mmCIF file of C-alpha atoms in Angstrom:
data_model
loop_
_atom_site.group_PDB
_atom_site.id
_atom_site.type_symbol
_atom_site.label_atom_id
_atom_site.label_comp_id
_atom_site.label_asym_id
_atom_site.label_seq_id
_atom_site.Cartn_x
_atom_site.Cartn_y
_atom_site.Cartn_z
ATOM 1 C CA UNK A 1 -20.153 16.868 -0.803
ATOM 2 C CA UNK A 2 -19.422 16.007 2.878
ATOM 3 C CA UNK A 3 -18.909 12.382 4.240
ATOM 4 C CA UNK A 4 -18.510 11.041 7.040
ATOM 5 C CA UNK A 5 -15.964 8.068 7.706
ATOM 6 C CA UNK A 6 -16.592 4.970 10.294
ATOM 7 C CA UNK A 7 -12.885 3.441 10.652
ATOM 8 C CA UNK A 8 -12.987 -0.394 12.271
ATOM 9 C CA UNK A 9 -10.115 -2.370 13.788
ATOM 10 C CA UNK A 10 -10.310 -5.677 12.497
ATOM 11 C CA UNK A 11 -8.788 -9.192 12.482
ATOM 12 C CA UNK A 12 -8.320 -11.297 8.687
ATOM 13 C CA UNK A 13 -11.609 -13.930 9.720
ATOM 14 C CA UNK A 14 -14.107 -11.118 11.360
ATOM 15 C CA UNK A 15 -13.393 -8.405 8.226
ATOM 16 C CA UNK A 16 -15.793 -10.290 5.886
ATOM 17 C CA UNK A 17 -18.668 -10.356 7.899
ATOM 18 C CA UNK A 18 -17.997 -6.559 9.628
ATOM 19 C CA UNK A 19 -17.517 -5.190 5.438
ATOM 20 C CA UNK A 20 -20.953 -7.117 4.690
ATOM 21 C CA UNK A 21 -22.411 -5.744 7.502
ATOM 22 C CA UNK A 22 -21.145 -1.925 6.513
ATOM 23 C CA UNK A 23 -22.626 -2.382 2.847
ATOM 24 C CA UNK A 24 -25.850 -3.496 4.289
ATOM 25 C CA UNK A 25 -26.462 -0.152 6.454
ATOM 26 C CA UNK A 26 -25.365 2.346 3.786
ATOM 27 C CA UNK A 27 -21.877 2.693 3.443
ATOM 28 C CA UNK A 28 -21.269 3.593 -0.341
ATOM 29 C CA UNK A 29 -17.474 2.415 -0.023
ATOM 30 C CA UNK A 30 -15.150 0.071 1.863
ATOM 31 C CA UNK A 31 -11.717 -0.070 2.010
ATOM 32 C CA UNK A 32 -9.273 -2.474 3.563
ATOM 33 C CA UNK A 33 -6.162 -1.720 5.017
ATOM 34 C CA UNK A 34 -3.180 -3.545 6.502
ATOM 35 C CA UNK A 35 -3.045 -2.267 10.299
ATOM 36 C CA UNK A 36 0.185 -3.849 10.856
ATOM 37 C CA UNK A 37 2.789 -3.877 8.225
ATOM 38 C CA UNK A 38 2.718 -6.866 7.264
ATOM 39 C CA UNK A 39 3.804 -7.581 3.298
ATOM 40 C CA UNK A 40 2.018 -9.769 1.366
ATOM 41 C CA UNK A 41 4.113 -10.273 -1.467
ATOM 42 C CA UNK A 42 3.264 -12.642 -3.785
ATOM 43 C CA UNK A 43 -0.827 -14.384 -3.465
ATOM 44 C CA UNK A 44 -1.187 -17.666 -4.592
ATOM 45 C CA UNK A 45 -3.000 -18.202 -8.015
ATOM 46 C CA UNK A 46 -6.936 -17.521 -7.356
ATOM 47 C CA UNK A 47 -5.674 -16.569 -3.611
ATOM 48 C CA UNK A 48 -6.967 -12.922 -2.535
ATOM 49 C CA UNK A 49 -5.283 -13.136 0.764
ATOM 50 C CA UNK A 50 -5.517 -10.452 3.866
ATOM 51 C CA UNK A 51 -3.448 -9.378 6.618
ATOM 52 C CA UNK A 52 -3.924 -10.795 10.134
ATOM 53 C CA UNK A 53 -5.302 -7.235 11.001
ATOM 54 C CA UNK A 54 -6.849 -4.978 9.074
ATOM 55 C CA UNK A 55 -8.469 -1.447 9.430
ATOM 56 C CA UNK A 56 -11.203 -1.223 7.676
ATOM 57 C CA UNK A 57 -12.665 2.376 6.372
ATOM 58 C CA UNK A 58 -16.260 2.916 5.505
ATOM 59 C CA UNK A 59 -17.364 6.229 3.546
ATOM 60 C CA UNK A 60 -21.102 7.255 4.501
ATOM 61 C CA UNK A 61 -23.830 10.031 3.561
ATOM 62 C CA UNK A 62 -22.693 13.109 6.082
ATOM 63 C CA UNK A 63 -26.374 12.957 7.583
ATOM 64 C CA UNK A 64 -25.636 9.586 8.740
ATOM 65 C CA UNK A 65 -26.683 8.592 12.767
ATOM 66 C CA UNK A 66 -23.306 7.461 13.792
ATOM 67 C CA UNK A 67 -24.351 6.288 17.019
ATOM 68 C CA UNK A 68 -27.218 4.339 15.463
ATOM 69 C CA UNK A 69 -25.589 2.861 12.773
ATOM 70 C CA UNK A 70 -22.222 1.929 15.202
ATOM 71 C CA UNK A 71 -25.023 0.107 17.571
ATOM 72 C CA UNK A 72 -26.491 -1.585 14.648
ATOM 73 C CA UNK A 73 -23.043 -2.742 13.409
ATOM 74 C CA UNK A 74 -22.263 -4.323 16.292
ATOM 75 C CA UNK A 75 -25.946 -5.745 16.830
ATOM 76 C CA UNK A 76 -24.949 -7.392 12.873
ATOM 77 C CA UNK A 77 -22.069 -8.918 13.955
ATOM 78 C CA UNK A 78 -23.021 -9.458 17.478
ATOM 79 C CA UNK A 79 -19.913 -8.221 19.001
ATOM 80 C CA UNK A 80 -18.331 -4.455 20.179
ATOM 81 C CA UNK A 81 -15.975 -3.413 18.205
ATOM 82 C CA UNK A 82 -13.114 -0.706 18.135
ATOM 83 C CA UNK A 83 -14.142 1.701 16.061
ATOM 84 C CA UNK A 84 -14.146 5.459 15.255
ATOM 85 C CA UNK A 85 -15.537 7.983 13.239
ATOM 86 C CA UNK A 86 -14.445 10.989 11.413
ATOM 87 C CA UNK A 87 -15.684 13.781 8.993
ATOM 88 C CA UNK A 88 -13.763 13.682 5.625
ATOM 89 C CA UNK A 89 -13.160 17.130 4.065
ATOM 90 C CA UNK A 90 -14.541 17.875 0.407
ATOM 91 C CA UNK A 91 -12.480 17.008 -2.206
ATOM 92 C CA UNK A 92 -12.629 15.655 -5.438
ATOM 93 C CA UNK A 93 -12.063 11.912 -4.520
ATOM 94 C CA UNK A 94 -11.881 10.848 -7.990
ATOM 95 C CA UNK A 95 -8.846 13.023 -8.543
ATOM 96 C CA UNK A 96 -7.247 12.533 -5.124
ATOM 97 C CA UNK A 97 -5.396 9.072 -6.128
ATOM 98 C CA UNK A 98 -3.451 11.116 -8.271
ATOM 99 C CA UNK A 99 -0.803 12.868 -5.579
ATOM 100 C CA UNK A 100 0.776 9.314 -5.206
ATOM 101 C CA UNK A 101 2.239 9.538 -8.625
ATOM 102 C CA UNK A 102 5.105 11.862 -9.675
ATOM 103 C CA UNK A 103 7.691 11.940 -12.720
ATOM 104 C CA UNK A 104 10.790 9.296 -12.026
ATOM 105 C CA UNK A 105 13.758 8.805 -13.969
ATOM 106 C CA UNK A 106 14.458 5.146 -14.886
ATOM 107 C CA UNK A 107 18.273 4.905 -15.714
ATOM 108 C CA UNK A 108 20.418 7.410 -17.665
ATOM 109 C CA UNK A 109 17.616 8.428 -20.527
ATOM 110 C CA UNK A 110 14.172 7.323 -19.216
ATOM 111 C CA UNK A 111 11.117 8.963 -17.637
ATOM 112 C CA UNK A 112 8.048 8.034 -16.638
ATOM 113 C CA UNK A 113 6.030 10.445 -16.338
ATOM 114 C CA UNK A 114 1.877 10.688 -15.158
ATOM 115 C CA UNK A 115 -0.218 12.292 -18.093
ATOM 116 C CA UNK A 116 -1.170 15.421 -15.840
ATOM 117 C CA UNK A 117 2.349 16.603 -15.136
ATOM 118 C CA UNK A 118 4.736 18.074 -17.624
ATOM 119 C CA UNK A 119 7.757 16.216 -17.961
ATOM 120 C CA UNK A 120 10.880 17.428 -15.801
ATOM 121 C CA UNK A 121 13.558 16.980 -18.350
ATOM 122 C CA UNK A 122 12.404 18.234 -21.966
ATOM 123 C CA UNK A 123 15.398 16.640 -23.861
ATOM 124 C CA UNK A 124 15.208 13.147 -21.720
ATOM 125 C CA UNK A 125 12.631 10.384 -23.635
ATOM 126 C CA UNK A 126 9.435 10.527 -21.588
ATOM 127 C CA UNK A 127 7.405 8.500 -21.409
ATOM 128 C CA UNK A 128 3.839 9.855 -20.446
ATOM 129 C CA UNK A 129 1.071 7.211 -18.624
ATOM 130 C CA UNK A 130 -1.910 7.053 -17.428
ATOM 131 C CA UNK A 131 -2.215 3.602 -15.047
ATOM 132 C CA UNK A 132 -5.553 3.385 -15.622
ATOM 133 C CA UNK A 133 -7.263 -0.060 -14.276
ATOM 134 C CA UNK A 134 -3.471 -1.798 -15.315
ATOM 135 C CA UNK A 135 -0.891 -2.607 -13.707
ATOM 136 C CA UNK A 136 2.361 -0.675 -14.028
ATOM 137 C CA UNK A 137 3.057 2.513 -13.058
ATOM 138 C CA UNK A 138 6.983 2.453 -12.637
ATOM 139 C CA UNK A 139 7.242 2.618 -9.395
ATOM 140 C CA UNK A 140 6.802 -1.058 -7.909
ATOM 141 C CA UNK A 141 10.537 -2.146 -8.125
ATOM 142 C CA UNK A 142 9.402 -4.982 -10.769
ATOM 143 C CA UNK A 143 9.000 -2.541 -13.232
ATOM 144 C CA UNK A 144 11.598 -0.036 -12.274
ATOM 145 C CA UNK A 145 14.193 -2.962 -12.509
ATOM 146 C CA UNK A 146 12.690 -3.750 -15.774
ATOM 147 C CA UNK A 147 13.149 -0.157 -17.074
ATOM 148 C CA UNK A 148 16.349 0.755 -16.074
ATOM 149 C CA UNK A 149 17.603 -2.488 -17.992
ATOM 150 C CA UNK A 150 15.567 -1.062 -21.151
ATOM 151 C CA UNK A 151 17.309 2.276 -20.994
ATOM 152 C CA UNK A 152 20.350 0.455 -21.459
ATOM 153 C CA UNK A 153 19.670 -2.075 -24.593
ATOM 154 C CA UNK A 154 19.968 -1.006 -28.440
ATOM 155 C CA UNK A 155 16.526 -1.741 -29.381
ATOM 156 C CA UNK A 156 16.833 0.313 -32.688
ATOM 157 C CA UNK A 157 14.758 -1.768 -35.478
ATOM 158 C CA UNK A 158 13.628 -4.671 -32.748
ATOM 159 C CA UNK A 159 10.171 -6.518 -32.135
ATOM 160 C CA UNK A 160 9.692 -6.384 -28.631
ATOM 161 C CA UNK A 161 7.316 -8.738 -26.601
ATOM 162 C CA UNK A 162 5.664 -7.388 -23.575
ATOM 163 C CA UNK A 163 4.477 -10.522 -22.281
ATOM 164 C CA UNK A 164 1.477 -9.201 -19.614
ATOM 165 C CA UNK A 165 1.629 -5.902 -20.747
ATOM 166 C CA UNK A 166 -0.713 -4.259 -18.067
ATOM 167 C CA UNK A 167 -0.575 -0.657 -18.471
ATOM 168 C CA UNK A 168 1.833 -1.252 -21.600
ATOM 169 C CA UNK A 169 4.734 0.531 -19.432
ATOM 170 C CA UNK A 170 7.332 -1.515 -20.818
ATOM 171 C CA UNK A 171 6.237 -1.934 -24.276
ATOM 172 C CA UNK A 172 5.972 1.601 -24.897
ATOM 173 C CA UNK A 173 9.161 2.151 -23.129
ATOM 174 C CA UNK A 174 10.756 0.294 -25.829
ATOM 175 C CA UNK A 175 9.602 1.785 -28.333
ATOM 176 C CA UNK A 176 10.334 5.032 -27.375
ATOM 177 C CA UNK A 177 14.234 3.706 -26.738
ATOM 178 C CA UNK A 178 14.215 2.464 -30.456
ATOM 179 C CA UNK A 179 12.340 -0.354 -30.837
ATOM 180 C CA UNK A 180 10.675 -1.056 -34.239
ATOM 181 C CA UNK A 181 7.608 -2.359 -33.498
ATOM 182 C CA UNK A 182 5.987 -3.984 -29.716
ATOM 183 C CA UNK A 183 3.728 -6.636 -29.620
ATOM 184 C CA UNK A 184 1.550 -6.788 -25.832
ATOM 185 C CA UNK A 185 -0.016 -10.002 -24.721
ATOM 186 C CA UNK A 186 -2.315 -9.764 -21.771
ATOM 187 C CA UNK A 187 -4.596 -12.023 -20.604
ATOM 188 C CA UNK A 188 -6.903 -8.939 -19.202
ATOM 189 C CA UNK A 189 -8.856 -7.179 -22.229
ATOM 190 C CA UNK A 190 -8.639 -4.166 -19.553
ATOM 191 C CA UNK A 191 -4.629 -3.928 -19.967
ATOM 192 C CA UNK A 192 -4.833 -4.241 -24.088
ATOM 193 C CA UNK A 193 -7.089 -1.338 -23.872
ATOM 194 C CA UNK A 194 -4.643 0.577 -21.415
ATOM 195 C CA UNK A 195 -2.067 -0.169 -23.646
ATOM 196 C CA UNK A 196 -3.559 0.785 -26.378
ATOM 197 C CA UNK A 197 -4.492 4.128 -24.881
ATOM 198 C CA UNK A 198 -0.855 4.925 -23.392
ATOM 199 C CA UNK A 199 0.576 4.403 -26.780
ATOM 200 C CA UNK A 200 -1.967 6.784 -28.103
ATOM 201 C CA UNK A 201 -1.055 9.045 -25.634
ATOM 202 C CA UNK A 202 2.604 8.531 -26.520
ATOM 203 C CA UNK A 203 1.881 9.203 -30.374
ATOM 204 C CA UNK A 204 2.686 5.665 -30.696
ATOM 205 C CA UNK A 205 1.674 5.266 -34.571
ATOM 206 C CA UNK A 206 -1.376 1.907 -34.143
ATOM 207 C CA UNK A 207 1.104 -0.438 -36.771
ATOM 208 C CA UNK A 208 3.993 -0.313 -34.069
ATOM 209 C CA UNK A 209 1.992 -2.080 -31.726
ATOM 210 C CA UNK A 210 -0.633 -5.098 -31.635
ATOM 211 C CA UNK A 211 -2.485 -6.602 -28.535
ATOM 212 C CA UNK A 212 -3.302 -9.763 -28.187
ATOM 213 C CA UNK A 213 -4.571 -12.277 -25.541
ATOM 214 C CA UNK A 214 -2.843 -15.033 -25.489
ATOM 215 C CA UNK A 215 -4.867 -17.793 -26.874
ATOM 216 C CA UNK A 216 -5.103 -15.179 -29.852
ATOM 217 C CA UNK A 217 -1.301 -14.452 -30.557
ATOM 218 C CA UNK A 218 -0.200 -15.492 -33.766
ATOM 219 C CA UNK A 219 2.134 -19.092 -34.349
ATOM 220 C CA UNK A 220 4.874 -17.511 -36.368
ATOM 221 C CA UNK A 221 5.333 -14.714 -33.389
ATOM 222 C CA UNK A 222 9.078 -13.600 -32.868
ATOM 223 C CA UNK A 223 10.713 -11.123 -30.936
ATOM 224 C CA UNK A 224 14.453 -10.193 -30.766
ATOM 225 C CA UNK A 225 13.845 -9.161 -27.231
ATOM 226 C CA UNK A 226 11.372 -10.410 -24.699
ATOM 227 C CA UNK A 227 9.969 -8.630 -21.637
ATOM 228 C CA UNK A 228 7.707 -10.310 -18.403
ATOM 229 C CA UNK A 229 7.360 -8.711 -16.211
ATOM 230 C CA UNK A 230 4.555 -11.038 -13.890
ATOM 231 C CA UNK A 231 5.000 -13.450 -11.404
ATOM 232 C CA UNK A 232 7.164 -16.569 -10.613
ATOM 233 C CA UNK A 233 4.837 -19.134 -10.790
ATOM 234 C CA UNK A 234 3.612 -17.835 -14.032
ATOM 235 C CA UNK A 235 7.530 -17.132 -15.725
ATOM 236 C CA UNK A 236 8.319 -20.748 -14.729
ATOM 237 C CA UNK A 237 5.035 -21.683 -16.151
ATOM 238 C CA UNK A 238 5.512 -20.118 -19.430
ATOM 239 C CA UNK A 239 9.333 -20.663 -20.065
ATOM 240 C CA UNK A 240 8.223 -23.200 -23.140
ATOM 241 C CA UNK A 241 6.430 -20.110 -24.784
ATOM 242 C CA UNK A 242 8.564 -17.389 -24.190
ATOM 243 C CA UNK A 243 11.615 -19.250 -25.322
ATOM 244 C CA UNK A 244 9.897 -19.786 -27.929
ATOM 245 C CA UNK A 245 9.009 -16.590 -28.620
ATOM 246 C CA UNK A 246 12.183 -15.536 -28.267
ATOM 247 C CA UNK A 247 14.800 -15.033 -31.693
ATOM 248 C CA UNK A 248 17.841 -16.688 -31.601
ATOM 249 C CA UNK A 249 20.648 -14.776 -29.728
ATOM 250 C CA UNK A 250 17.502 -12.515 -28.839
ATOM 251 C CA UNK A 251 17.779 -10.993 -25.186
ATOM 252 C CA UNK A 252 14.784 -11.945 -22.438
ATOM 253 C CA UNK A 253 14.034 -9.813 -19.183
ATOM 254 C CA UNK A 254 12.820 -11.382 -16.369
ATOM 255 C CA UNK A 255 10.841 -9.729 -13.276
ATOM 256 C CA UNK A 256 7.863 -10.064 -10.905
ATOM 257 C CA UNK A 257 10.048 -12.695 -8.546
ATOM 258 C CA UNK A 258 11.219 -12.288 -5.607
ATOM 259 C CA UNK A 259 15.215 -12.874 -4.580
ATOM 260 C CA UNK A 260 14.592 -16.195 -3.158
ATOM 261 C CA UNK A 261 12.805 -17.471 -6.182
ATOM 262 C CA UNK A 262 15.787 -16.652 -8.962
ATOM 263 C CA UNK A 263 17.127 -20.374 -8.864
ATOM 264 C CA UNK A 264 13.786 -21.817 -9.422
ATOM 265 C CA UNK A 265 12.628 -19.130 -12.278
ATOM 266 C CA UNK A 266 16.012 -19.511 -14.110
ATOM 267 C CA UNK A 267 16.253 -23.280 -13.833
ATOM 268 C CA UNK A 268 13.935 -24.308 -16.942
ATOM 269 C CA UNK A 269 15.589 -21.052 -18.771
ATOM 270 C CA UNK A 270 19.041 -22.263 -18.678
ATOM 271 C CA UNK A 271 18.735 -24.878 -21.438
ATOM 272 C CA UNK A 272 18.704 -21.981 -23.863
ATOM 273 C CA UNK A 273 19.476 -19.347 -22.178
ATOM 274 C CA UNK A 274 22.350 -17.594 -20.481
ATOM 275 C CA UNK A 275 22.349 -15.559 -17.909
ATOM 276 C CA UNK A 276 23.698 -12.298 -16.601
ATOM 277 C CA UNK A 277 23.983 -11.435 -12.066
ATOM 278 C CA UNK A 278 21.166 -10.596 -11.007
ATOM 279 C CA UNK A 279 19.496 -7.058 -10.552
ATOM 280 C CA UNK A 280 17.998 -6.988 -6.819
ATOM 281 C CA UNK A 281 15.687 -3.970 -5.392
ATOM 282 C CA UNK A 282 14.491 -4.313 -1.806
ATOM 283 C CA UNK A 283 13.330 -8.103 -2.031
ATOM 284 C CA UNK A 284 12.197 -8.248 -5.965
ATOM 285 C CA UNK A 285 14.516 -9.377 -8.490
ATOM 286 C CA UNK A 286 14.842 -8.861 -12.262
ATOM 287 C CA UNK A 287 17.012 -11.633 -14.770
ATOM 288 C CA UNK A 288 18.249 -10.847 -17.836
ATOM 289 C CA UNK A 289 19.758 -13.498 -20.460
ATOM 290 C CA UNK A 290 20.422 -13.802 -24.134
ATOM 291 C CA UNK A 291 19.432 -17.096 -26.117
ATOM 292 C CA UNK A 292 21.757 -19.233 -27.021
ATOM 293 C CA UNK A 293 20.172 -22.093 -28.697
ATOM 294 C CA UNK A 294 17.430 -22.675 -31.557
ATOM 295 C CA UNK A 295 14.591 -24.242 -29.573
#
């Protein structure tokens, strides 16, 4: 099927109303885009923040009156606009997402691999995803940092906790490098089922790993090694529980912060915890430590 696509320059405060105003005459999809490269790296918590310009990219029938329906857009939010329109060729949308994604080797062992591409290296341990709705695909830097440290732990006979699993990227990882048995913790039900899916995928036997949300995680829960990958707010947050959580001499892995932020994640961590330099990637930063007191 043909469409047609009506692309709008916008600023943050006029894109609500103009993306109202496209839904209301017809347009079955719209999409906003930063205009100006501007990073927005880490939202407050219930934030969904926006650039200070957007473009904004509305998908319509192919019989649609573009003239009419660019004169009633601007009648809607009583304003011209700068705006253009353009015919999309026919592909299979649903499938197009996929091109972004290709096989990437994470350390000296590692690959992570999308589930419609064979893997590169047939000796290496790959690791074989679909991202589904979940976050964690391998390639944001939090969870490339986070893998390359996995590649090089002995995890043989371990319990692992993936502490907001997402996709269940690093979970499965583990378990792949040796780990015994993962349990995922996820406060979406969406990212227990991706998990639970990738480890299918992975012919991850269902006893090696559990999901849980977190209000349903058992009180006698342990791991030798812990993995959060999330956000600072939420690792300072949580650094009761995932100590914790954590075994005696155990190792934890730290990510989702940015450089800046290292002092303030490792402060309430270094009761109980010490901790290895830093790994940095572009701005993001991952911590590693091992416990080194009963709490």
């Amino acid at each position: 099927m043909q469409w047609l696509q009506l692309i709008v320059g916008s600023t943050r405060d006029a894109s609500s109303a103009i993306e109202d105003a496209l839904l209301e005459l017809g347009a079955v999809s719209v999409t906003l885009e930063d205009a100006a490269d501007q990073p927005i790296l880490e939202p407050g918590v219930g934030e969904t923040p926006l650039w200070d310009n957007c473009t904004i990219k509305a998908l319509f029938p192919n019989d649609t009156d573009t003239t009419q329906t660019t004169v009633q857009l601007e009648q809607l939010i009583s304003r011209p606009l700068q705006s253009s329109w353009q015919q999309l060729e026919d592909k299979d949308w649903s499938q197009e997402w996929k091109k972004y994604f290709s096989p990437m080797k994470c350390g000296e062992r590692l690959w992570i691999c999308p589930s419609w591409i064979e893997p590169p290296d047939a000796s290496g341990i790959n690791l074989s995803l679909d991202p589904g709705l979940a976050f964690g695909t391998g390639s944001h830097p939090t969870t490339h940092l986070c893998l390359r440290w996995l590649d090089k732990q002995d995890l043989a006979g371990q319990t692992v906790i993936d502490y907001g699993c997402g996709s269940g990227i690093l979970g499965i990882a583990a378990l792949l490098l040796g780990a015994e048995k993962v349990i995922a913790v996820d406060n979406d039900p969406q990212a227990l089922l991706a998990t639970r899916d990738n480890a299918e995928r992975n012919n991850i036997a269902a006893e090696r790993i559990s999901t849980y949300l977190p209000e349903e995680l058992p009180a006698d829960t342990v791991g030798q090694t812990m993995l959060a990958n999330i956000l600072a707010a939420p690792l300072i947050e949580l650094a009761p529980k995932l100590t914790a959580l954590t075994a005696s001499n155990g190792l934890i892995c730290l990510s989702g912060l940015l450089e800046h932020q290292i002092t303030a994640v490792s402060q309430p961590y270094l009761g109980n915890f010490a901790f290895d330099d830093p790994a940095i990637e572009t701005e993001w930063a991952q911590l590693a430590a091992r416990k080194t007191a009963l709490s």
